PDB file of C-alpha atoms in Angstrom:
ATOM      1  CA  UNK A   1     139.661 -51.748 -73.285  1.00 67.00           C
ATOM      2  CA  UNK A   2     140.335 -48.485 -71.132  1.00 72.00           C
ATOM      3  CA  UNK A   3     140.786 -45.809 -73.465  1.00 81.00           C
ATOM      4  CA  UNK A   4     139.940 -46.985 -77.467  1.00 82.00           C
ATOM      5  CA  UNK A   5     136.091 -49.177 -76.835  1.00 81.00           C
ATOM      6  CA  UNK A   6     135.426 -45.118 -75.010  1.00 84.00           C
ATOM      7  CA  UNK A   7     136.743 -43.402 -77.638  1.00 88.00           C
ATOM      8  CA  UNK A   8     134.052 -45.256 -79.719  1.00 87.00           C
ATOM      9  CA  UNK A   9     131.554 -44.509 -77.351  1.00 87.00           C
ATOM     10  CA  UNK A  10     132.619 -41.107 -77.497  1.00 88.00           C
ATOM     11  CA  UNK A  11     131.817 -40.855 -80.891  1.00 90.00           C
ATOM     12  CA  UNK A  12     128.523 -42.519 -80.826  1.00 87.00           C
ATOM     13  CA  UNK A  13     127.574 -39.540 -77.998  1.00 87.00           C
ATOM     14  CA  UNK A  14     128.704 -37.188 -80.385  1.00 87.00           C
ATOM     15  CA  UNK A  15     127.464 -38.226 -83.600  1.00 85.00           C
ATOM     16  CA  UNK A  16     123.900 -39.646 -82.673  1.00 79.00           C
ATOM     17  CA  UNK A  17     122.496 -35.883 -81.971  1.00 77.00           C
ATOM     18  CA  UNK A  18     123.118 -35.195 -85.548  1.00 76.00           C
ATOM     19  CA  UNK A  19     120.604 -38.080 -86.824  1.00 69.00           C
ATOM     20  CA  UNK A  20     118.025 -36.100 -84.305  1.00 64.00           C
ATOM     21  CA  UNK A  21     115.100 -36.620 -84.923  1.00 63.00           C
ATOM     22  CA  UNK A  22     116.040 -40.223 -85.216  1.00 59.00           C
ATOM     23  CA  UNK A  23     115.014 -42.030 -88.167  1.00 57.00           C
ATOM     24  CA  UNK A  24     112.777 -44.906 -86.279  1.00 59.00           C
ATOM     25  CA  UNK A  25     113.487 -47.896 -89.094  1.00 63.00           C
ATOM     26  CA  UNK A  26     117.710 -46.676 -88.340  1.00 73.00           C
ATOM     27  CA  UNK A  27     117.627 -46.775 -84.565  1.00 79.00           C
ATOM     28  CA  UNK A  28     115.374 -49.484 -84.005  1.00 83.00           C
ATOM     29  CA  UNK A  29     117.590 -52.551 -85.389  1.00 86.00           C
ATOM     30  CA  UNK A  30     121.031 -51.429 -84.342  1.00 86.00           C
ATOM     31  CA  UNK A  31     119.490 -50.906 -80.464  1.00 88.00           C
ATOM     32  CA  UNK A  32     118.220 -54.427 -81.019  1.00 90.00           C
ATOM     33  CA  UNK A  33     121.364 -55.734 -82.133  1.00 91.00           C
ATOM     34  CA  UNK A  34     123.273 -54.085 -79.601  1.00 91.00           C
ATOM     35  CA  UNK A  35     120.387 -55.776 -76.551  1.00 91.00           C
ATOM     36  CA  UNK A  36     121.248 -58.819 -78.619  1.00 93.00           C
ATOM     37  CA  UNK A  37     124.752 -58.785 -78.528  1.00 91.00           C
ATOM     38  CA  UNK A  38     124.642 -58.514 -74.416  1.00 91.00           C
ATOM     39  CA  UNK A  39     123.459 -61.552 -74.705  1.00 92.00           C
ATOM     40  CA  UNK A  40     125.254 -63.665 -77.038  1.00 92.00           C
ATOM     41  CA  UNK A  41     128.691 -61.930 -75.678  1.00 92.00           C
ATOM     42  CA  UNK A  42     128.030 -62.464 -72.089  1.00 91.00           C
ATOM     43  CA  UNK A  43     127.151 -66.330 -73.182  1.00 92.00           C
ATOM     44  CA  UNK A  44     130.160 -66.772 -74.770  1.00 92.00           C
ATOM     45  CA  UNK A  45     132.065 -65.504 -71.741  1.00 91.00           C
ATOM     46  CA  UNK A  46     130.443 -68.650 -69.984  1.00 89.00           C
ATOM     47  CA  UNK A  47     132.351 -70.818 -72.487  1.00 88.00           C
ATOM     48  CA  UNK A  48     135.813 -69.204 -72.686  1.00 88.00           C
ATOM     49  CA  UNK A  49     139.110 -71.131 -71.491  1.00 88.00           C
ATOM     50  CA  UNK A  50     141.161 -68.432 -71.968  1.00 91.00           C
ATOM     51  CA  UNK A  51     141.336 -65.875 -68.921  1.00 91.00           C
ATOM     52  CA  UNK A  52     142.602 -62.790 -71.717  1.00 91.00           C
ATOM     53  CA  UNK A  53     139.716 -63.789 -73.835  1.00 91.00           C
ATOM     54  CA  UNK A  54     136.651 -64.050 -71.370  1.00 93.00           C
ATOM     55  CA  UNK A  55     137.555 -60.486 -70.015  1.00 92.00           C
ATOM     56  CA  UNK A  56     137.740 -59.241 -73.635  1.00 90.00           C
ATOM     57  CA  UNK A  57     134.234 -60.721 -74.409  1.00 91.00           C
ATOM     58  CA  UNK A  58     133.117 -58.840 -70.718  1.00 90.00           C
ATOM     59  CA  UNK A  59     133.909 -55.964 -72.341  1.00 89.00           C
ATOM     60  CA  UNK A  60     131.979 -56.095 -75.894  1.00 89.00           C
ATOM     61  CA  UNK A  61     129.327 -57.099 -73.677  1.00 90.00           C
ATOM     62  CA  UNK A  62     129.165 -54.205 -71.222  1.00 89.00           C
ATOM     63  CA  UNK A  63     130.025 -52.069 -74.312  1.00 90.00           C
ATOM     64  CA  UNK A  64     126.631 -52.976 -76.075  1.00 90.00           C
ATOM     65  CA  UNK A  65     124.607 -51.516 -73.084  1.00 91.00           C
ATOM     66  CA  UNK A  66     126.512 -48.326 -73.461  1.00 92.00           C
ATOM     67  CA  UNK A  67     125.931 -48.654 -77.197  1.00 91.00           C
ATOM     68  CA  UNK A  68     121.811 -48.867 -76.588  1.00 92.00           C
ATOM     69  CA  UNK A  69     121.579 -46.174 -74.092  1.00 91.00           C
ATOM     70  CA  UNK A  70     123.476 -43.918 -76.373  1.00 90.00           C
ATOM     71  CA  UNK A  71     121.049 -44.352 -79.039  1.00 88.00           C
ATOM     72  CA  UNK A  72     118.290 -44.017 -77.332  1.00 87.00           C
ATOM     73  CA  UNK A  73     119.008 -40.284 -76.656  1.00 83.00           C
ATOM     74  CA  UNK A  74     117.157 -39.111 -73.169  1.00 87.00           C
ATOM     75  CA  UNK A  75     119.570 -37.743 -70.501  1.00 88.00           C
ATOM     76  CA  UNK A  76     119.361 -40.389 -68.293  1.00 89.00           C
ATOM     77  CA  UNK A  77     120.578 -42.898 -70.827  1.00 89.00           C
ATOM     78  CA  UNK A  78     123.926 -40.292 -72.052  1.00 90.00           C
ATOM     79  CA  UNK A  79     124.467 -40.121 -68.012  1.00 91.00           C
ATOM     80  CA  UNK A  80     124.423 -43.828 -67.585  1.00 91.00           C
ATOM     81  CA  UNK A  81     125.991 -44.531 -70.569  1.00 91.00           C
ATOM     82  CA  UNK A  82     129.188 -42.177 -69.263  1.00 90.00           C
ATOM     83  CA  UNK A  83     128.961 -43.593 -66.004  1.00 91.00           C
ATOM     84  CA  UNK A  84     129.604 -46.891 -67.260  1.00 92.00           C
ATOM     85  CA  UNK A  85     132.194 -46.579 -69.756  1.00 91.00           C
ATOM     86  CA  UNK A  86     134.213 -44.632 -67.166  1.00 90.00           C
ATOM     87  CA  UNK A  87     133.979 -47.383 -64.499  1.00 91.00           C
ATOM     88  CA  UNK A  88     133.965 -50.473 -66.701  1.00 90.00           C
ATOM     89  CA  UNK A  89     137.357 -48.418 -68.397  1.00 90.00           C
ATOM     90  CA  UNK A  90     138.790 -48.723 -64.410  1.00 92.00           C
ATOM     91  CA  UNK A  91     137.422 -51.981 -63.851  1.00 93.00           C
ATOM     92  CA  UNK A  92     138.284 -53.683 -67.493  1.00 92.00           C
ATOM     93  CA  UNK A  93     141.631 -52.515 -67.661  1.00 92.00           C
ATOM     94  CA  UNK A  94     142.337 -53.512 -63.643  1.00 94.00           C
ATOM     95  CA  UNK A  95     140.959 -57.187 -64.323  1.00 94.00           C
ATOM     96  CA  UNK A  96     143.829 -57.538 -67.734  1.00 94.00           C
ATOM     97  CA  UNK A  97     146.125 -55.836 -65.339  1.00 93.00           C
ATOM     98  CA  UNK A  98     145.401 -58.899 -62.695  1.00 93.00           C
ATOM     99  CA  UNK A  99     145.124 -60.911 -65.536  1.00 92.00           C
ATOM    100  CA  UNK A 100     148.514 -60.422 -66.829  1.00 92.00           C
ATOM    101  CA  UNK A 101     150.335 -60.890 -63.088  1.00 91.00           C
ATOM    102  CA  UNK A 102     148.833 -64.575 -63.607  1.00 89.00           C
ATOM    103  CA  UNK A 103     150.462 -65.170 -67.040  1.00 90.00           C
ATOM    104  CA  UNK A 104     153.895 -63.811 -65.666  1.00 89.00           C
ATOM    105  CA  UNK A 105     154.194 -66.533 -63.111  1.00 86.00           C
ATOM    106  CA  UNK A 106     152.196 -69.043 -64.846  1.00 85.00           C
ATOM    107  CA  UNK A 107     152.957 -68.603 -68.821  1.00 85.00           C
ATOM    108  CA  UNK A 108     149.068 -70.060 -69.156  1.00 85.00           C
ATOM    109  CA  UNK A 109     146.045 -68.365 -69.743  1.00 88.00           C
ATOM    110  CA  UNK A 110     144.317 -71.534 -69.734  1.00 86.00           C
ATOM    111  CA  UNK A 111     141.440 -71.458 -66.383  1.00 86.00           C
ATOM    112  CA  UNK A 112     142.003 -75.115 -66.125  1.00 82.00           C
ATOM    113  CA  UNK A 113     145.648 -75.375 -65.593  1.00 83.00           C
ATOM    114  CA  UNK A 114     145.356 -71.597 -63.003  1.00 83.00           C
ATOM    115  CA  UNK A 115     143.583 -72.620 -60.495  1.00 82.00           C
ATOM    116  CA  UNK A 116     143.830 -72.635 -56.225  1.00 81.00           C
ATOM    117  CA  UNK A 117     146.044 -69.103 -56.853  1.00 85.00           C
ATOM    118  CA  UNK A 118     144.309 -67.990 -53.793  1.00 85.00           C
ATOM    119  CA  UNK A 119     146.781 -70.124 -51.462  1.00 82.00           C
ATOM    120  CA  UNK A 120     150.099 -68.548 -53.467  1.00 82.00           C
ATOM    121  CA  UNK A 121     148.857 -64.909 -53.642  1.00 86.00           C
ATOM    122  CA  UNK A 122     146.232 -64.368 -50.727  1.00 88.00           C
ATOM    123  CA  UNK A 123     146.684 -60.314 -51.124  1.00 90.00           C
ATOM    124  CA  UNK A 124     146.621 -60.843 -54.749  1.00 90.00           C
ATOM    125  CA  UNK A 125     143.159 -62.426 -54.370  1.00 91.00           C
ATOM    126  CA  UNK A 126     141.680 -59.368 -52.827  1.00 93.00           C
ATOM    127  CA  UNK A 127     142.148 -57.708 -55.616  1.00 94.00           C
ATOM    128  CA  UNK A 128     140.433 -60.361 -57.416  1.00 94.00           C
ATOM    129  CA  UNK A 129     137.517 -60.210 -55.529  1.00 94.00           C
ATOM    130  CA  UNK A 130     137.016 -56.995 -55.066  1.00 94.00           C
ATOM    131  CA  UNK A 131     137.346 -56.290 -59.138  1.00 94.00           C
ATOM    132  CA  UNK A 132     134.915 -59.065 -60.232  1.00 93.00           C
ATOM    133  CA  UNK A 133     132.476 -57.284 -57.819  1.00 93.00           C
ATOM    134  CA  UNK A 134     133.290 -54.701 -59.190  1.00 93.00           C
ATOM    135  CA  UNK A 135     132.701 -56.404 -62.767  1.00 91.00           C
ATOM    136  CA  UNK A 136     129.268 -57.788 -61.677  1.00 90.00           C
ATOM    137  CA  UNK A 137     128.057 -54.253 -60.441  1.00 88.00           C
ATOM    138  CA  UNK A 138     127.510 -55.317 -56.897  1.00 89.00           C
ATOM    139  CA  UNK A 139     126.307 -52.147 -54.534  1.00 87.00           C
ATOM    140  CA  UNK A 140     127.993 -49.506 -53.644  1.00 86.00           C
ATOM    141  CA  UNK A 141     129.590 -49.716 -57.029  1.00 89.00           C
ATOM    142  CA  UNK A 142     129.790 -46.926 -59.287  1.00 91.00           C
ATOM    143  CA  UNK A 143     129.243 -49.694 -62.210  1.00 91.00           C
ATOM    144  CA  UNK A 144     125.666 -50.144 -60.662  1.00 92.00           C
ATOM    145  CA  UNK A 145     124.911 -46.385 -60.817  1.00 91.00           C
ATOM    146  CA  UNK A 146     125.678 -46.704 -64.342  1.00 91.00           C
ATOM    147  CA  UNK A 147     123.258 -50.568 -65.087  1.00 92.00           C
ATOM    148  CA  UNK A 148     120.802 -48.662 -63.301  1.00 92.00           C
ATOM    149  CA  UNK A 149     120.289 -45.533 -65.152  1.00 92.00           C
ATOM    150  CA  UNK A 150     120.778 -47.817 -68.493  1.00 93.00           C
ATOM    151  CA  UNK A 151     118.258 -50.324 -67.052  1.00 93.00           C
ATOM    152  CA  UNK A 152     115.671 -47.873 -66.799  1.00 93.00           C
ATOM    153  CA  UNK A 153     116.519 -46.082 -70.090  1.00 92.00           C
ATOM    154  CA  UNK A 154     115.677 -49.035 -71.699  1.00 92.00           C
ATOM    155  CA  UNK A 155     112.843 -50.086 -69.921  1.00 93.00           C
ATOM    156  CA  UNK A 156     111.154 -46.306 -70.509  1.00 92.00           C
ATOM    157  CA  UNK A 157     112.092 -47.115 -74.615  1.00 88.00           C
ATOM    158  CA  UNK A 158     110.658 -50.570 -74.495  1.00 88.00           C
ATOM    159  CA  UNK A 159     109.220 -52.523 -71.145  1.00 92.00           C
ATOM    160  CA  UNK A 160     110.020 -56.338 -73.184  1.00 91.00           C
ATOM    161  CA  UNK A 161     114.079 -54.883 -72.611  1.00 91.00           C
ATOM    162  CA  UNK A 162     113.561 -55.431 -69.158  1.00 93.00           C
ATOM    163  CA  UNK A 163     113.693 -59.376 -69.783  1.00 93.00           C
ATOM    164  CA  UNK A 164     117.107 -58.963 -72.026  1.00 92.00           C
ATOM    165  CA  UNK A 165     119.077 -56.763 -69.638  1.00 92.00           C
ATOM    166  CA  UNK A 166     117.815 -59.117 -66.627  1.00 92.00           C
ATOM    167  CA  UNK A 167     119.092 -61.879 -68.169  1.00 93.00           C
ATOM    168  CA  UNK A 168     122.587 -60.019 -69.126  1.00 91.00           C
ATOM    169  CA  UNK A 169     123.328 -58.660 -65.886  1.00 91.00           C
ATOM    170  CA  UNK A 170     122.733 -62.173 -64.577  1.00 93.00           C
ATOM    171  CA  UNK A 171     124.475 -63.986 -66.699  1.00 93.00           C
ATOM    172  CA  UNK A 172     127.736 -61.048 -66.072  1.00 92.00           C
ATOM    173  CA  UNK A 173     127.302 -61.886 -62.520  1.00 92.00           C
ATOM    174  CA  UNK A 174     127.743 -65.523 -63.471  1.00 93.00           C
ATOM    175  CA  UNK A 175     131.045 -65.477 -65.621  1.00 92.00           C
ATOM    176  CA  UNK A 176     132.605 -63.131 -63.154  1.00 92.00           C
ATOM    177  CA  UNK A 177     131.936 -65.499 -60.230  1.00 92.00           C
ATOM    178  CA  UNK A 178     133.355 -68.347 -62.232  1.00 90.00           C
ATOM    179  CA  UNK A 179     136.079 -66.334 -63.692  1.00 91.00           C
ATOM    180  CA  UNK A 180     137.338 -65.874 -59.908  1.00 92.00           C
ATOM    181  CA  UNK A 181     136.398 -69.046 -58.637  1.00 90.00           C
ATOM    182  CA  UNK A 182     138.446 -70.641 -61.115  1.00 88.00           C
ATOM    183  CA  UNK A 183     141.122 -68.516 -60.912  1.00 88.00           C
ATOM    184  CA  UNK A 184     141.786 -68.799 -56.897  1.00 88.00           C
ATOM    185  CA  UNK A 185     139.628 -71.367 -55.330  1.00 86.00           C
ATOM    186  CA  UNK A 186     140.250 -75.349 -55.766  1.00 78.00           C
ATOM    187  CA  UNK A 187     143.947 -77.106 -55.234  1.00 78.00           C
ATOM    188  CA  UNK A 188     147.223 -75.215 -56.728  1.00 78.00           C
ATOM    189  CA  UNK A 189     148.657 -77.198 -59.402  1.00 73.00           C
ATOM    190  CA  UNK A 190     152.400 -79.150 -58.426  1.00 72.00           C
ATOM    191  CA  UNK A 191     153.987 -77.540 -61.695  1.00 72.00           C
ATOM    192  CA  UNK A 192     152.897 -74.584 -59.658  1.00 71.00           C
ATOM    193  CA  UNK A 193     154.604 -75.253 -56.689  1.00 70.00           C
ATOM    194  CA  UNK A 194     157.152 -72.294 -56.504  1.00 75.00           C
ATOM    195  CA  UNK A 195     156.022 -69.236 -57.718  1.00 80.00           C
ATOM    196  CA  UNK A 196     157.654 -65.995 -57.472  1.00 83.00           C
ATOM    197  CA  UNK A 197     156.099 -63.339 -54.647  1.00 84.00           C
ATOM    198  CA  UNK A 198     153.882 -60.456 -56.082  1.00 85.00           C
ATOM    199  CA  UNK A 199     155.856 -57.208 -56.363  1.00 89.00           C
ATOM    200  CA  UNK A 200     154.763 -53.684 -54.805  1.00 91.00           C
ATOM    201  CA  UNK A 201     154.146 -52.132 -58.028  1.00 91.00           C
ATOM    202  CA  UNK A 202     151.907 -54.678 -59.304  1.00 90.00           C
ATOM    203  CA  UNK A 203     149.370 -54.366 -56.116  1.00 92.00           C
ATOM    204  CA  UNK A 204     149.593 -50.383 -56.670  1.00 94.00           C
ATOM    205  CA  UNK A 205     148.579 -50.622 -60.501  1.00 93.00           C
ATOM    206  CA  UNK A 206     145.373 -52.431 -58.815  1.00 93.00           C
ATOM    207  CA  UNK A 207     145.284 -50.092 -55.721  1.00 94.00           C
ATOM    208  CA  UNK A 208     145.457 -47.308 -58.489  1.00 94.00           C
ATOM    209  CA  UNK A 209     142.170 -48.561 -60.850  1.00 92.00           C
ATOM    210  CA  UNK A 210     139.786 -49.503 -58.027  1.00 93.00           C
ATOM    211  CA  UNK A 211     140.880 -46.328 -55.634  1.00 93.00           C
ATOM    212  CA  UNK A 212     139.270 -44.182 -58.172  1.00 91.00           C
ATOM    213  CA  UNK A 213     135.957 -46.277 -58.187  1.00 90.00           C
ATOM    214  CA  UNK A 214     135.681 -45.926 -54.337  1.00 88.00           C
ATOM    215  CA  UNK A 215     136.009 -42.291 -54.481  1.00 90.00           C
ATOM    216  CA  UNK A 216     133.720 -42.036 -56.720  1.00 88.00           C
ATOM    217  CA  UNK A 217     130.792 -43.900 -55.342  1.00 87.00           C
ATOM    218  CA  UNK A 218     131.073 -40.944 -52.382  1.00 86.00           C
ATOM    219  CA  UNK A 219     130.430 -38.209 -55.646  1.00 83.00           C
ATOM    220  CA  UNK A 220     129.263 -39.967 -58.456  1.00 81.00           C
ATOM    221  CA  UNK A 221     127.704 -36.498 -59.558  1.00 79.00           C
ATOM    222  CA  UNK A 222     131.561 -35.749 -61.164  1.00 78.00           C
ATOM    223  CA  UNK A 223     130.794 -38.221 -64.059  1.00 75.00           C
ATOM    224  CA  UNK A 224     126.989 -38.621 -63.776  1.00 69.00           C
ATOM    225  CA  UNK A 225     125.872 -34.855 -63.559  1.00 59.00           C
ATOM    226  CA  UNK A 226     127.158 -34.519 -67.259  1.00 55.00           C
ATOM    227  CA  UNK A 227     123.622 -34.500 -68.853  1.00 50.00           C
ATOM    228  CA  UNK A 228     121.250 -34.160 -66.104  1.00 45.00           C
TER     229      UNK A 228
END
């Protein structure tokens, strides 16, 4: 999620100047798909029972906004598009880290069978919060730097992409709401009575990918200055 979905958008940023000028009957469906695909990836996110599997589908979904600014090939769609592949690499890979502290205690996945984690793992549950913010692109985020130049890309190309990017950023900010609430909120499970404590090295993996994406809201101009 952190390192091979960029190295595919790498590619794309590379490759697309080549087609320049871009053929207009090439460009024009695969942007469309990839607007459509926001849509029918964040919707299936709504859906999931599996934790592993709803943050996977997060991140085809954030991927096809990257995928549409990249085609569209004006400056402030290559910024945004960087911006948000580096932040959603922090943000996607900190949320299977999280993710993955769950499964070691629990051995489920399921969001059913997780839930009230909140009153085991209080500190854990920071981090929770503060990620799906994070996820949804709430201000100061770097992630919303990244939406907005995107946003705006798109809406220059084509106004009418204004109603499908509205819909999948609130639709994101749906899944990750429910994806926490589910997680910590409600009554812990008796099979989950005793749990073990959270260890020091798990909270500095998470310290370690959202650290980054404070210090960067204070100079975003390090990853967004690239093509300006």
């Amino acid at each position: 999620a952190a390192i091979l979905l960029k190295l595919g958008g790498y590619g794309l940023i590379r490759i697309s100047p080549l087609l320049n000028p871009h053929p207009s009957n090439l460009m024009f469906p695969i942007i469309i798909l990839a607007l459509w695909g926001i849509l029918m990836t964040s919707s299936i996110c709504l859906r999931q029972t599996d934790l592993k599997a709803l943050i996977a589908y997060s991140s085809v979904s954030h991927m096809g906004l990257v995928t549409a600014a990249i085609l569209v090939q004006t400056p402030w769609g290559l910024t945004g598009a960087m911006t948000l592949m580096i932040a959603h690499g922090l943000t996607s890979s900190a949320l299977f880290a999280l993710a993955n502290t769950n499964y070691e205690r629990t051995h489920t996945r399921t969001l059913l069978l997780v839930r009230g984690l909140q009153l085991a793992f209080p500190l854990m549950s920071t981090w929770w919060l503060l990620t799906n913010l994070t996820n949804m692109a709430m201000p100061p985020t770097i992630n919303l730097l990244g939406e907005l130049f995107i946003i705006s890309t798109l809406f220059n190309w084509s106004p009418p992409t204004i109603i499908i990017t509205g819909i999948g950023t609130l639709i994101t900010a749906t899944y990750s709401l429910y994806m926490f609430l589910m997680t910590q909120r409600g009554s812990i499970s008796t099979q989950f009575r005793l749990l073990p404590p959270t260890h020091t090295r798990e909270h500095l993996t998470t310290a370690l990918h959202l650290l980054p994406l404070g210090l960067l809201i204070m100079k975003p101009t390090l990853i967004s200055g690239l093509f300006t």
